[in-house]
Amino acid sequence: MKLDRLGDFQRTHRNGDLRLDHVGQTVRLLGWCRRVRNLGSLVFLDLRDRWGLVQLVANEETADPELLAKLKAVRSEFVLAAEGVVAERESKNPNMATGDVEIRLTGLRILNTAAPLPFPLEDEGVGEDLRLTYRFLDLRREQLQRNMLLRSEVANLTRNHFRELDFIDVETPILTKSTPEGARDYLVPSRVHAGEFFALPQSPQLFKQLLQVSGFERYIQICRCFRDEDLRADRQPEFTQVDVEMSFVRQEDVQGVIEPLMVKLAKVVGQDVTAPFPRLPYRDAMEWYGSDKPDLRCGIRIQDATALFAASGFNLFRAAAESQGQRRVRALYFPGEAAGAMSRKQLDALQETAKQMGAGGLPYAKWGKDGLASSFKKFLEPADEATLKTHLGVEGEGLALFAVGTDAQTSRVLGDLRVKVAADLAFFEKDESIRRALMDEGTFQFLWVVDFPLLEWSEENERFVACHHPFTSPHPDDMDLLETDPGQCRAVAYDLVLNGFEVGGGSIRIHDAETQSRMFRAIGIGEAEARTKFGFLLDALAFGAPPHGGLALGLDRLVMLLAGVDNIREVIAFPKTSQARCLMTNAPGPVDERQLRELHLLPEARQTYRVGAVFFESAEGGSAELRGQALQQISQLTPRQAQGLVTLDPNGQILDAQTLSGPTFEF
RNA sequence: GGGGUUGUAGCUCAGUCGGUUAGAGUGCCAGCCUGUCACGCUGGAAGUCGCGGGUUCGAGCCCCGUCAGCCCCGCCA
């Protein structure tokens, strides 16, 4: 098909903006054909641009035959420039923003054709591998256009927010140094320095701290970070971080800068949230919610029920009560008729889930229409039941689930079931207030989890490792524990949590060399090692480092939650699959051997040198040093007639040498 | 590294107990159609049943392996 040129065509309006006010005006529009409806001598076409959709029309009576023929040749996703007059429609479409008007065509340019798309843009259920292979088409879909627009809006609001607060945006290196602690690094081989590597940043952590030493006081960067770890629905190997660092601040100061930003961002998607957000110590979060990132849309709390079973006939529970706190009985109580109506089959399914999370079983007590049903009913005297009901706060119907074990075990199981079960029950629960208590869908529940432990014991490394990172300040009240009981030492570290997702994390940093040394010592990094790995940081701390702290927000995850989608790929233009591939570009891919050699990742190939007493040169390149070696070899081999072919391996070892007869001038 | 799940026409899917020529909707192509807007009607083309092997008289279906997508555990300072 012969294409038209854009030429001097100038767009006069955005397609989505046209209204009855425009009737009578001649307009020039650009965009893609969403669909043609050809009724024979009357043809409709929906033209889409970034701002909306408008209907074009032409008919046999009024339109130029050539124009009509051209219009009929248009297929979905052709790129068009259209000129026409805005007219009120004969039959209006109330489902369309521009549904009152249409454009009576007076001119049409086909700027480009389009092959039939591999998948329909309207369809929601298209396979994700296909969508990722043709991501440029996928991004034409309304949902992704909306998501990318939202993301852009969030980034702009964020920049403006920090700009108003006098933060400075500083770029930090992408080619940087591998950090020994934490996630696996993506490595970049250095061509100039054989055998050495850059690492892509997991975060600009040290740089932003050094910028505080430099005196910038308030730093912000929206930057890409990289972690070579396995993916999840909310985790990509490269991701964007809103990176913040401030001098002369306490934890509350950092939080006080972030909270109003969250209020603004929530507002973009019509959510009213109020600052300050609740602060929840890590210990309470684990005790009440079994998670360090609790979803507070669910109001149910884990309760300790150990003491109730001190004299129980149920051995499992009594043994825990007698374990002196080593093991406990903890419970979740879900009120409501939906909970009381849980079937045996559903409870069995829950038990399976619990077992997969490492629980031995899932004892339950259910108060339904027919009274009490329980997996340990035979051990429950009427008096015990009454105590249990009082303790758990049972009124009317409901379901209690129990877990027995160490705190870590029971937290994990109950923390997970808390949200899962509550969400399921809320779906069926008829009582509005109970439903809200179970799961208040459609709200944003921010909170800060604070007072994280500074260190945790790593079985793998047989030493303590930093929970957050090794630059996190110990809690001032716990400073002595660093040496006496490191596991109990709290950190001045805080996570921002939204609806069960960690959307940010930060800490007050260590700003004096002595504390930093104590920290390194606590995690088994010796003085020499600290010097090699973090020498520049230790130096910096020695030259007037101000007290400082900050935080990083996961922009992708935040936008995901704002967009109300359950996958981070939906808010990233060109994401990787869960196997860390790009299906569109097929990255990562193999590279030429030549490239590998340049990067010193493959040994240099064997090389044959033509050498002679008068001059020598390489036949196919080779290395200058080895040419000299080849010459030496041939002169030893044939002292009088030093000319020939010498093949050396990359280390200069002779693989083959032969003399050539006669003078060497013919080279 | 481990577990689960999916893979059939361009797309979304159905496919019974292992049994004749693997179907539907949609998209695509052609024709008709003056008020459509998921236009309608008629006709047509379209398949390496992810790939490889095995069992069987016979495999889309059963078995083994493998690849890819998705979810989870480990991992993610």
XYZ file of C-alpha atoms in Angstrom, chain A:
667
model
C 0.000 0.000 0.000
C 1.272 3.457 -0.875
C 1.687 5.504 2.270
C 0.926 9.184 2.659
C 3.369 11.641 4.129
C 2.746 13.532 7.299
C 3.958 16.594 5.366
C 2.807 19.852 6.887
C -0.144 18.253 8.664
C -0.620 19.825 12.105
C -2.784 18.316 14.798
C -5.405 20.781 16.014
C -7.040 18.749 18.780
C -6.577 15.734 20.983
C -9.116 13.067 20.034
C -10.537 12.661 23.509
C -11.201 16.385 23.943
C -13.817 16.868 21.227
C -17.293 17.843 22.455
C -20.482 19.456 21.164
C -18.763 22.842 21.609
C -16.556 21.983 18.670
C -19.426 21.338 16.266
C -18.825 23.071 12.959
C -15.078 23.367 13.411
C -12.651 21.834 10.985
C -10.197 19.711 12.928
C -7.053 17.782 12.107
C -6.419 14.675 14.156
C -3.754 12.006 14.459
C -3.740 8.524 15.854
C -4.301 4.846 15.389
C -7.378 3.179 13.962
C -8.934 1.175 16.738
C -11.637 -0.349 14.577
C -13.398 0.174 11.257
C -17.118 -0.452 10.957
C -17.863 -0.684 7.271
C -21.595 -0.592 6.576
C -21.175 -0.479 2.817
C -21.771 3.037 1.700
C -21.356 4.310 5.250
C -18.087 3.802 7.097
C -17.217 4.514 10.736
C -13.758 4.487 12.218
C -12.604 4.987 15.813
C -9.396 7.006 15.966
C -7.280 6.624 19.109
C -4.509 8.802 20.436
C -3.000 9.007 23.900
C -5.832 11.212 25.095
C -8.831 9.325 23.843
C -11.038 8.069 21.099
C -13.245 9.788 18.557
C -15.420 8.487 15.745
C -14.675 9.393 12.139
C -17.377 8.937 9.508
C -17.772 9.169 5.738
C -20.619 8.169 3.429
C -21.159 7.650 -0.249
C -23.459 10.644 -0.739
C -21.191 13.333 0.613
C -17.663 12.012 0.603
C -15.197 12.002 -2.215
C -15.140 8.432 -3.693
C -11.379 8.306 -3.449
C -11.522 9.207 0.238
C -14.167 6.562 0.885
C -12.130 3.906 -0.886
C -9.113 4.863 1.180
C -11.126 4.702 4.358
C -12.343 1.217 3.466
C -8.764 0.069 3.023
C -7.895 1.007 6.595
C -7.420 -1.862 9.042
C -7.037 -1.936 12.793
C -3.976 -0.082 14.142
C -3.202 1.751 10.883
C -1.681 5.145 11.632
C -3.807 7.979 10.274
C -3.963 11.717 9.877
C -7.553 12.815 9.479
C -9.172 16.108 8.600
C -12.880 16.740 8.977
C -15.671 18.772 10.418
C -17.017 18.126 13.900
C -20.720 17.264 13.770
C -23.366 16.253 16.253
C -24.131 12.571 15.932
C -27.405 11.213 14.650
C -27.186 8.394 17.175
C -25.113 9.181 20.227
C -23.011 6.840 22.311
C -23.305 7.591 26.029
C -20.460 5.172 26.843
C -17.916 7.324 25.080
C -16.486 10.629 26.282
C -16.719 11.952 22.733
C -19.949 10.043 22.069
C -22.022 13.105 21.169
C -19.903 14.069 18.192
C -18.223 12.591 15.163
C -15.829 13.865 12.523
C -17.192 14.052 8.976
C -14.062 13.336 6.997
C -12.800 15.707 4.352
C -9.300 14.279 4.167
C -7.419 11.174 5.235
C -3.761 10.280 5.144
C -2.606 6.743 5.795
C 0.746 7.303 7.466
C 1.418 3.636 8.048
C -0.200 0.234 7.782
C -0.242 -2.395 10.519
C -0.156 -6.160 10.299
C -2.927 -7.904 12.247
C -1.891 -7.795 15.895
C -0.769 -11.014 17.577
C -3.329 -10.379 20.300
C -6.354 -8.118 20.706
C -5.743 -4.916 22.666
C -9.132 -5.095 24.347
C -8.698 -8.606 25.738
C -7.675 -8.924 29.386
C -6.839 -12.617 29.375
C -3.927 -12.698 26.945
C -0.991 -14.915 27.933
C 1.701 -12.900 29.645
C 4.558 -14.395 27.644
C 2.916 -13.148 24.462
C 2.314 -9.729 25.976
C 5.960 -9.483 27.012
C 7.218 -10.606 23.613
C 5.232 -7.787 22.011
C 5.505 -5.387 24.918
C 5.396 -2.359 22.594
C 1.891 -3.437 21.595
C 0.936 -4.449 25.106
C 1.783 -0.925 26.190
C -0.864 0.375 23.798
C -3.501 -1.201 26.016
C -5.534 1.175 28.101
C -4.587 -0.404 31.418
C -0.866 -0.138 30.800
C -1.184 3.377 29.407
C -2.950 4.294 32.638
C -0.324 2.582 34.766
C 2.591 4.254 33.020
C 0.866 7.607 33.285
C 0.305 7.047 37.000
C 3.924 6.065 37.418
C 5.063 9.227 35.693
C 2.741 11.272 37.886
C 4.081 9.609 41.036
C 7.674 10.291 40.005
C 6.890 13.945 39.273
C 5.018 14.493 42.521
C 7.886 12.873 44.358
C 10.519 15.081 42.713
C 8.457 18.194 43.395
C 7.821 17.173 46.986
C 11.510 16.886 47.738
C 12.378 19.935 45.694
C 9.993 22.030 47.772
C 11.762 20.713 50.859
C 15.141 21.835 49.490
C 16.513 18.400 48.645
C 19.206 18.127 46.014
C 19.201 15.483 43.316
C 22.607 13.881 42.896
C 23.411 11.073 40.492
C 25.527 8.233 41.801
C 27.507 5.685 39.783
C 25.945 2.726 38.027
C 29.361 1.153 37.586
C 30.459 0.677 41.144
C 32.036 -1.786 43.517
C 30.745 -5.159 44.616
C 29.491 -5.199 48.185
C 30.184 -8.296 50.218
C 27.060 -8.162 52.407
C 23.564 -8.607 51.096
C 22.165 -9.638 47.754
C 24.083 -11.029 44.832
C 25.517 -8.368 42.560
C 25.206 -8.044 38.821
C 28.785 -7.875 37.645
C 30.297 -6.002 34.713
C 33.716 -7.164 33.579
C 36.327 -4.483 33.103
C 38.073 -4.515 29.738
C 40.852 -2.197 30.857
C 41.603 -4.145 34.017
C 41.866 -7.837 33.268
C 40.100 -10.059 35.766
C 38.420 -7.190 37.598
C 34.748 -6.327 37.771
C 32.379 -3.506 38.411
C 29.118 -4.254 40.163
C 25.787 -2.619 39.456
C 24.451 -0.935 42.603
C 22.014 -2.795 44.837
C 21.377 0.668 46.173
C 23.452 3.864 46.320
C 23.662 3.370 50.068
C 27.268 4.325 50.663
C 27.275 7.131 48.123
C 24.304 8.837 49.681
C 25.930 8.605 53.080
C 29.133 10.084 51.670
C 27.103 12.940 50.201
C 26.081 13.749 53.754
C 29.734 13.876 54.719
C 30.138 16.224 51.740
C 27.622 18.536 53.330
C 24.627 18.383 51.008
C 22.394 17.693 54.016
C 19.344 16.672 51.966
C 19.728 14.246 49.072
C 17.133 12.650 46.797
C 17.582 10.432 43.789
C 15.134 8.356 41.824
C 17.508 5.685 40.736
C 17.724 2.232 39.270
C 19.009 -0.563 41.481
C 19.971 -4.121 40.665
C 19.861 -7.371 42.592
C 20.713 -10.724 41.110
C 18.225 -12.699 43.162
C 15.218 -14.807 42.192
C 12.077 -12.924 41.265
C 8.584 -12.687 42.707
C 5.356 -11.027 41.706
C 6.549 -7.898 43.505
C 10.262 -8.223 42.764
C 12.305 -7.504 39.636
C 16.073 -7.797 39.181
C 16.233 -4.129 38.262
C 13.933 -1.765 40.051
C 13.534 1.882 40.819
C 14.142 3.345 44.209
C 13.304 6.750 45.634
C 16.509 7.208 47.555
C 16.566 9.737 50.379
C 19.227 10.780 52.864
C 19.325 13.645 55.376
C 21.792 15.083 57.845
C 21.119 16.068 61.467
C 17.950 13.995 61.672
C 16.262 11.572 63.943
C 13.988 8.769 62.787
C 10.928 11.016 63.252
C 12.400 13.656 60.953
C 12.806 11.195 58.112
C 9.323 9.837 58.662
C 7.971 13.365 58.798
C 9.289 14.021 55.301
C 7.919 10.791 53.851
C 4.439 10.819 55.342
C 3.141 13.940 53.576
C 4.449 12.514 50.308
C 2.437 9.352 50.885
C -0.628 11.455 51.616
C -0.171 13.260 48.300
C 0.418 10.080 46.339
C -2.568 8.296 47.870
C -4.701 11.252 46.912
C -3.794 10.747 43.251
C -5.754 7.502 43.319
C -8.560 8.914 45.454
C -7.394 7.545 48.803
C -7.550 9.696 51.897
C -4.879 8.789 54.367
C -3.873 10.766 57.403
C -0.439 11.295 58.847
C 1.185 10.512 61.154
C 1.010 6.802 60.441
C 0.949 4.323 63.310
C 4.353 3.223 64.652
C 4.569 -0.416 65.559
C 7.632 -1.947 67.196
C 8.928 -4.985 65.348
C 8.332 -7.131 68.421
C 4.637 -6.199 68.563
C 4.243 -6.643 64.839
C 5.500 -10.200 65.150
C 3.428 -10.873 68.269
C 0.137 -9.489 66.991
C 0.399 -10.007 63.262
C 3.108 -12.634 62.806
C 4.751 -10.454 60.196
C 7.195 -7.558 59.979
C 4.980 -6.064 57.281
C 1.469 -6.527 58.618
C -1.583 -5.794 56.521
C -3.621 -3.592 58.849
C -6.669 -3.740 56.601
C -7.233 -6.908 58.583
C -7.950 -6.050 62.216
C -7.599 -9.576 63.579
C -4.717 -10.067 65.990
C -2.851 -13.167 67.005
C -3.488 -13.955 70.666
C -1.458 -15.942 73.138
C -3.470 -18.815 74.558
C -0.665 -20.829 76.158
C -1.750 -20.281 79.748
C -5.268 -21.548 79.072
C -3.986 -25.042 78.444
C -1.680 -25.489 81.441
C -3.941 -28.217 82.767
C -5.448 -29.350 79.508
C -5.920 -33.001 78.609
C -4.722 -32.074 75.144
C -1.073 -33.105 75.349
C 0.085 -30.983 72.445
C -1.132 -27.796 74.100
C -0.173 -28.736 77.657
C 3.362 -29.633 76.601
C 3.741 -26.181 75.107
C 2.400 -24.617 78.304
C 5.036 -26.553 80.225
C 7.900 -25.593 77.893
C 8.636 -22.379 79.799
C 8.073 -20.160 76.817
C 10.100 -22.238 74.377
C 6.889 -23.146 72.630
C 3.547 -21.416 72.830
C -0.052 -21.890 71.817
C -1.156 -18.938 69.741
C -4.535 -18.345 68.210
C -6.442 -16.370 65.633
C -10.088 -15.671 66.239
C -12.288 -14.737 63.291
C -15.747 -13.508 64.296
C -18.843 -13.766 62.149
C -21.340 -16.120 60.595
C -19.113 -16.758 57.609
C -16.419 -18.008 59.989
C -18.922 -20.084 61.942
C -20.134 -21.654 58.716
C -16.698 -22.884 57.585
C -17.068 -26.418 56.318
C -14.961 -29.350 57.380
C -13.597 -29.455 53.863
C -12.499 -25.825 53.990
C -10.873 -26.393 57.373
C -9.031 -29.401 55.993
C -7.774 -27.255 53.139
C -6.558 -24.666 55.656
C -4.798 -27.400 57.561
C -2.993 -28.387 54.371
C -1.909 -24.798 53.849
C -0.679 -24.647 57.438
C 1.277 -27.880 57.023
C 2.970 -26.537 53.925
C 4.154 -23.632 56.049
C 5.684 -26.014 58.526
C 2.903 -26.415 61.079
C 2.232 -29.885 62.455
C -1.480 -29.335 62.132
C -4.117 -26.713 62.612
C -6.285 -27.309 65.692
C -9.489 -25.333 65.529
C -12.560 -24.452 67.557
C -15.588 -23.258 65.695
C -18.764 -21.796 67.083
C -21.423 -22.168 64.407
C -25.183 -22.595 64.126
C -24.903 -25.984 65.857
C -22.670 -24.768 68.655
C -19.077 -25.845 69.214
C -17.148 -27.974 66.783
C -13.484 -28.548 67.466
C -10.637 -30.820 66.470
C -9.846 -31.166 70.192
C -13.400 -31.149 71.505
C -12.917 -34.235 73.641
C -10.381 -32.324 75.726
C -12.627 -29.312 76.139
C -14.695 -29.395 79.323
C -17.595 -26.905 79.344
C -15.631 -24.766 81.791
C -12.605 -24.784 79.454
C -14.793 -23.699 76.572
C -16.108 -20.787 78.616
C -12.566 -19.712 79.536
C -11.513 -19.997 75.941
C -14.459 -17.885 74.782
C -13.749 -15.191 77.340
C -10.066 -15.169 76.514
C -10.488 -14.980 72.750
C -13.451 -12.630 72.961
C -15.940 -14.992 71.355
C -19.434 -13.619 70.995
C -21.848 -15.368 68.671
C -20.427 -17.309 65.783
C -16.781 -17.478 64.877
C -13.707 -19.565 64.257
C -10.508 -19.936 66.245
C -7.372 -21.397 64.666
C -4.441 -22.500 66.793
C -0.773 -23.005 66.171
C 1.739 -24.577 68.526
C 5.473 -24.140 68.353
C 8.286 -21.670 68.606
C 7.484 -18.024 68.034
C 9.058 -18.160 64.606
C 6.941 -21.177 63.595
C 3.627 -19.910 64.915
C 4.206 -16.381 63.608
C 4.795 -17.672 60.166
C 1.707 -19.869 60.024
C -0.709 -17.544 61.795
C 0.693 -14.442 60.142
C -0.076 -15.919 56.774
C -3.456 -17.426 57.675
C -4.550 -14.216 59.359
C -4.767 -12.317 56.107
C -5.702 -15.230 53.855
C -8.582 -16.478 55.955
C -9.814 -12.994 56.793
C -9.939 -12.028 53.127
C -11.838 -15.209 52.236
C -14.307 -14.781 55.084
C -14.852 -11.101 54.330
C -15.988 -12.124 50.872
C -18.868 -14.130 52.325
C -19.572 -12.205 55.520
C -22.920 -10.401 55.493
C -22.415 -8.201 58.553
C -20.794 -5.024 57.312
C -18.876 -4.133 60.473
C -17.500 -7.656 60.838
C -16.547 -7.644 57.185
C -14.613 -4.419 57.710
C -12.871 -5.860 60.741
C -11.858 -8.920 58.751
C -10.599 -7.097 55.687
C -11.268 -3.487 54.909
C -10.768 -3.718 51.158
C -10.279 -0.555 49.223
C -8.459 1.354 51.936
C -4.796 2.220 52.321
C -3.313 1.273 55.680
C 0.135 2.737 56.113
C 2.281 2.091 59.133
C 5.878 2.255 60.282
C 7.420 -0.859 61.722
C 10.204 0.342 63.999
C 12.865 -0.991 66.370
C 14.001 -3.795 64.133
C 16.689 -6.051 65.518
C 20.116 -4.874 64.456
C 21.581 -8.341 63.917
C 20.432 -11.838 63.319
C 22.288 -15.093 63.596
C 23.102 -16.654 60.265
C 23.343 -20.435 60.392
C 24.896 -20.427 56.976
C 27.730 -18.065 57.871
C 27.887 -19.073 61.524
C 28.010 -15.451 62.596
C 25.732 -12.494 63.150
C 24.748 -10.563 60.042
C 23.099 -7.170 59.750
C 19.320 -7.321 59.408
C 19.212 -4.074 57.491
C 22.788 -3.263 56.491
C 26.007 -2.900 58.473
C 25.800 0.914 58.537
C 22.624 0.975 60.578
C 22.892 2.659 63.926
C 22.290 0.516 67.001
C 19.526 1.782 69.249
C 21.133 4.210 71.748
C 19.603 2.282 74.675
C 21.028 -1.010 73.398
C 24.545 0.096 72.539
C 26.151 -2.165 75.157
C 24.288 -5.208 73.862
C 26.417 -5.023 70.726
C 29.088 -6.941 72.588
C 27.132 -8.637 75.388
C 24.015 -9.919 73.580
C 24.093 -8.892 69.929
C 20.889 -10.740 69.044
C 18.904 -8.552 71.442
C 20.295 -5.254 70.183
C 17.718 -3.105 68.441
C 18.457 -0.889 65.456
C 17.209 2.574 64.648
C 15.652 1.118 61.524
C 12.167 1.561 60.224
C 10.109 0.110 57.388
C 7.180 1.812 55.718
C 4.426 -0.742 55.190
C 1.311 -0.411 53.054
C -1.379 -3.088 53.024
C 1.039 -5.882 53.821
C 3.799 -4.743 51.465
C 7.112 -3.223 52.453
C 7.193 -0.062 50.349
C 10.207 1.506 51.997
C 12.902 1.008 54.545
C 15.495 3.129 56.181
C 17.555 3.801 59.210
C 19.644 6.269 61.102
C 23.208 5.461 60.141
C 26.339 5.083 62.135
C 28.246 8.343 61.783
C 31.281 7.786 63.973
C 34.202 5.522 63.165
C 34.261 3.883 66.567
C 30.678 2.640 66.467
C 31.218 1.527 62.889
C 34.214 -0.530 63.997
C 32.182 -2.093 66.823
C 29.498 -2.963 64.301
C 31.975 -4.574 61.924
C 33.429 -6.505 64.824
C 29.976 -7.740 65.818
C 29.387 -9.188 62.371
C 32.824 -10.716 62.170
C 34.448 -8.276 59.783
C 38.011 -7.764 60.927
C 39.903 -4.502 60.826
C 41.874 -5.428 57.725
C 38.795 -6.613 55.890
C 36.846 -3.517 56.864
C 39.727 -1.420 55.606
C 39.810 -3.162 52.199
C 36.078 -3.194 51.674
C 34.915 0.008 53.282
C 38.098 2.008 53.740
C 36.618 5.056 52.021
C 33.638 4.975 54.358
C 35.790 4.717 57.458
C 37.906 7.580 56.149
C 34.801 9.638 55.532
C 33.509 9.022 59.040
C 36.830 10.294 60.358
C 36.461 13.655 58.617
C 33.448 15.223 60.259
C 30.526 13.037 59.236
C 27.272 14.559 60.480
C 24.620 12.433 62.168
C 22.483 11.267 59.275
C 19.832 8.862 58.168
C 17.405 8.230 55.391
C 15.276 5.770 53.608
C 14.525 4.234 50.239
C 11.100 3.707 48.746
C 10.423 0.967 46.232
C 8.843 3.024 43.497
C 7.629 0.081 41.425
C 5.955 -1.611 44.345
C 4.412 1.642 45.498
C 2.973 2.360 42.053
C 1.733 -1.219 41.880
C -0.274 -0.672 45.062
C -1.501 2.747 43.932
C -2.590 1.258 40.612
C -4.389 -1.534 42.439
C -2.658 -4.286 40.469
C -1.106 -7.395 41.961
C 2.006 -7.581 39.854
C 4.969 -5.287 39.573
C 5.347 -6.016 35.853
C 2.121 -4.125 35.247
C 3.786 -0.859 36.226
C 7.146 -1.383 34.506
C 7.388 -0.581 30.808
C 9.777 -3.370 29.896
C 9.955 -5.902 32.714
C 11.709 -9.241 32.981
C 9.984 -12.607 33.321
C 10.157 -14.547 36.568
C 13.218 -16.258 35.108
C 14.849 -12.828 34.691
C 14.622 -12.721 30.906
C 13.373 -10.070 28.541
C 11.154 -11.891 26.067
C 11.147 -8.930 23.700
C 14.901 -8.497 23.257
C 15.786 -12.040 24.332
C 18.254 -10.678 26.851
C 20.385 -12.016 28.331
C 22.057 -13.573 25.314
C 25.411 -14.965 24.285
C 28.118 -12.643 22.956
C 30.906 -13.065 20.426
C 34.025 -14.869 21.495
C 35.923 -11.759 20.467
C 34.007 -9.713 23.040
C 34.666 -12.304 25.712
C 38.379 -12.229 24.942
C 38.478 -8.461 25.131
C 36.907 -8.695 28.542
C 39.399 -11.357 29.547
C 36.623 -13.866 30.114
C 38.103 -16.293 27.594
C 41.804 -16.962 27.174
C 43.354 -15.375 24.081
C 43.365 -17.849 21.233
C 46.532 -19.474 19.931
C 48.239 -17.289 17.452
C 50.690 -17.942 14.638
C 53.399 -15.340 14.115
C 55.464 -14.885 10.990
C 58.859 -13.897 12.197
C 62.126 -13.002 10.562
C 65.473 -11.626 11.533
C 64.879 -8.377 9.691
C 61.294 -7.701 10.664
C 58.401 -9.541 12.134
C 54.732 -9.095 12.149
C 51.669 -10.852 13.267
C 49.577 -12.713 10.778
C 46.277 -12.114 12.566
C 46.923 -9.596 15.246
C 48.171 -11.292 18.334
C 49.892 -9.546 21.148
C 52.881 -7.272 20.803
C 54.766 -8.856 23.705
C 54.388 -12.308 22.279
C 55.651 -11.230 18.883
C 58.985 -10.569 20.508
C 58.874 -13.940 22.142
C 58.120 -15.596 18.825
C 61.126 -13.883 17.279
C 63.332 -15.085 20.084
C 62.106 -18.633 19.661
C 62.796 -18.726 15.945
C 66.277 -17.310 16.360
C 67.091 -20.033 18.883
C 65.683 -22.659 16.565
C 67.597 -21.586 13.463
C 70.299 -19.173 14.464
C 71.471 -18.538 10.912
C 68.256 -18.378 9.005
C 65.893 -16.709 11.441
C 62.644 -16.676 9.605
C 59.599 -18.885 9.949
C 56.208 -19.509 11.453
C 55.814 -19.806 15.198
C 52.552 -20.664 16.909
C 52.260 -19.649 20.529
C 49.523 -20.200 23.076
C 48.305 -17.216 25.100
C 51.042 -17.783 27.664
C 53.816 -17.650 25.108
C 54.449 -21.398 25.072
C 55.543 -22.753 21.708
C 52.958 -25.002 20.149
C 54.593 -25.213 16.752
C 57.612 -23.708 15.014
C 58.871 -24.204 11.480
C 61.537 -22.458 9.492
C 60.917 -21.023 6.088
C 63.553 -21.463 3.422
C 65.167 -18.617 1.535
C 65.278 -14.946 2.230
C 62.296 -13.375 3.887
C 61.775 -10.500 1.509
C 58.701 -11.988 -0.095
C 56.573 -11.204 2.908
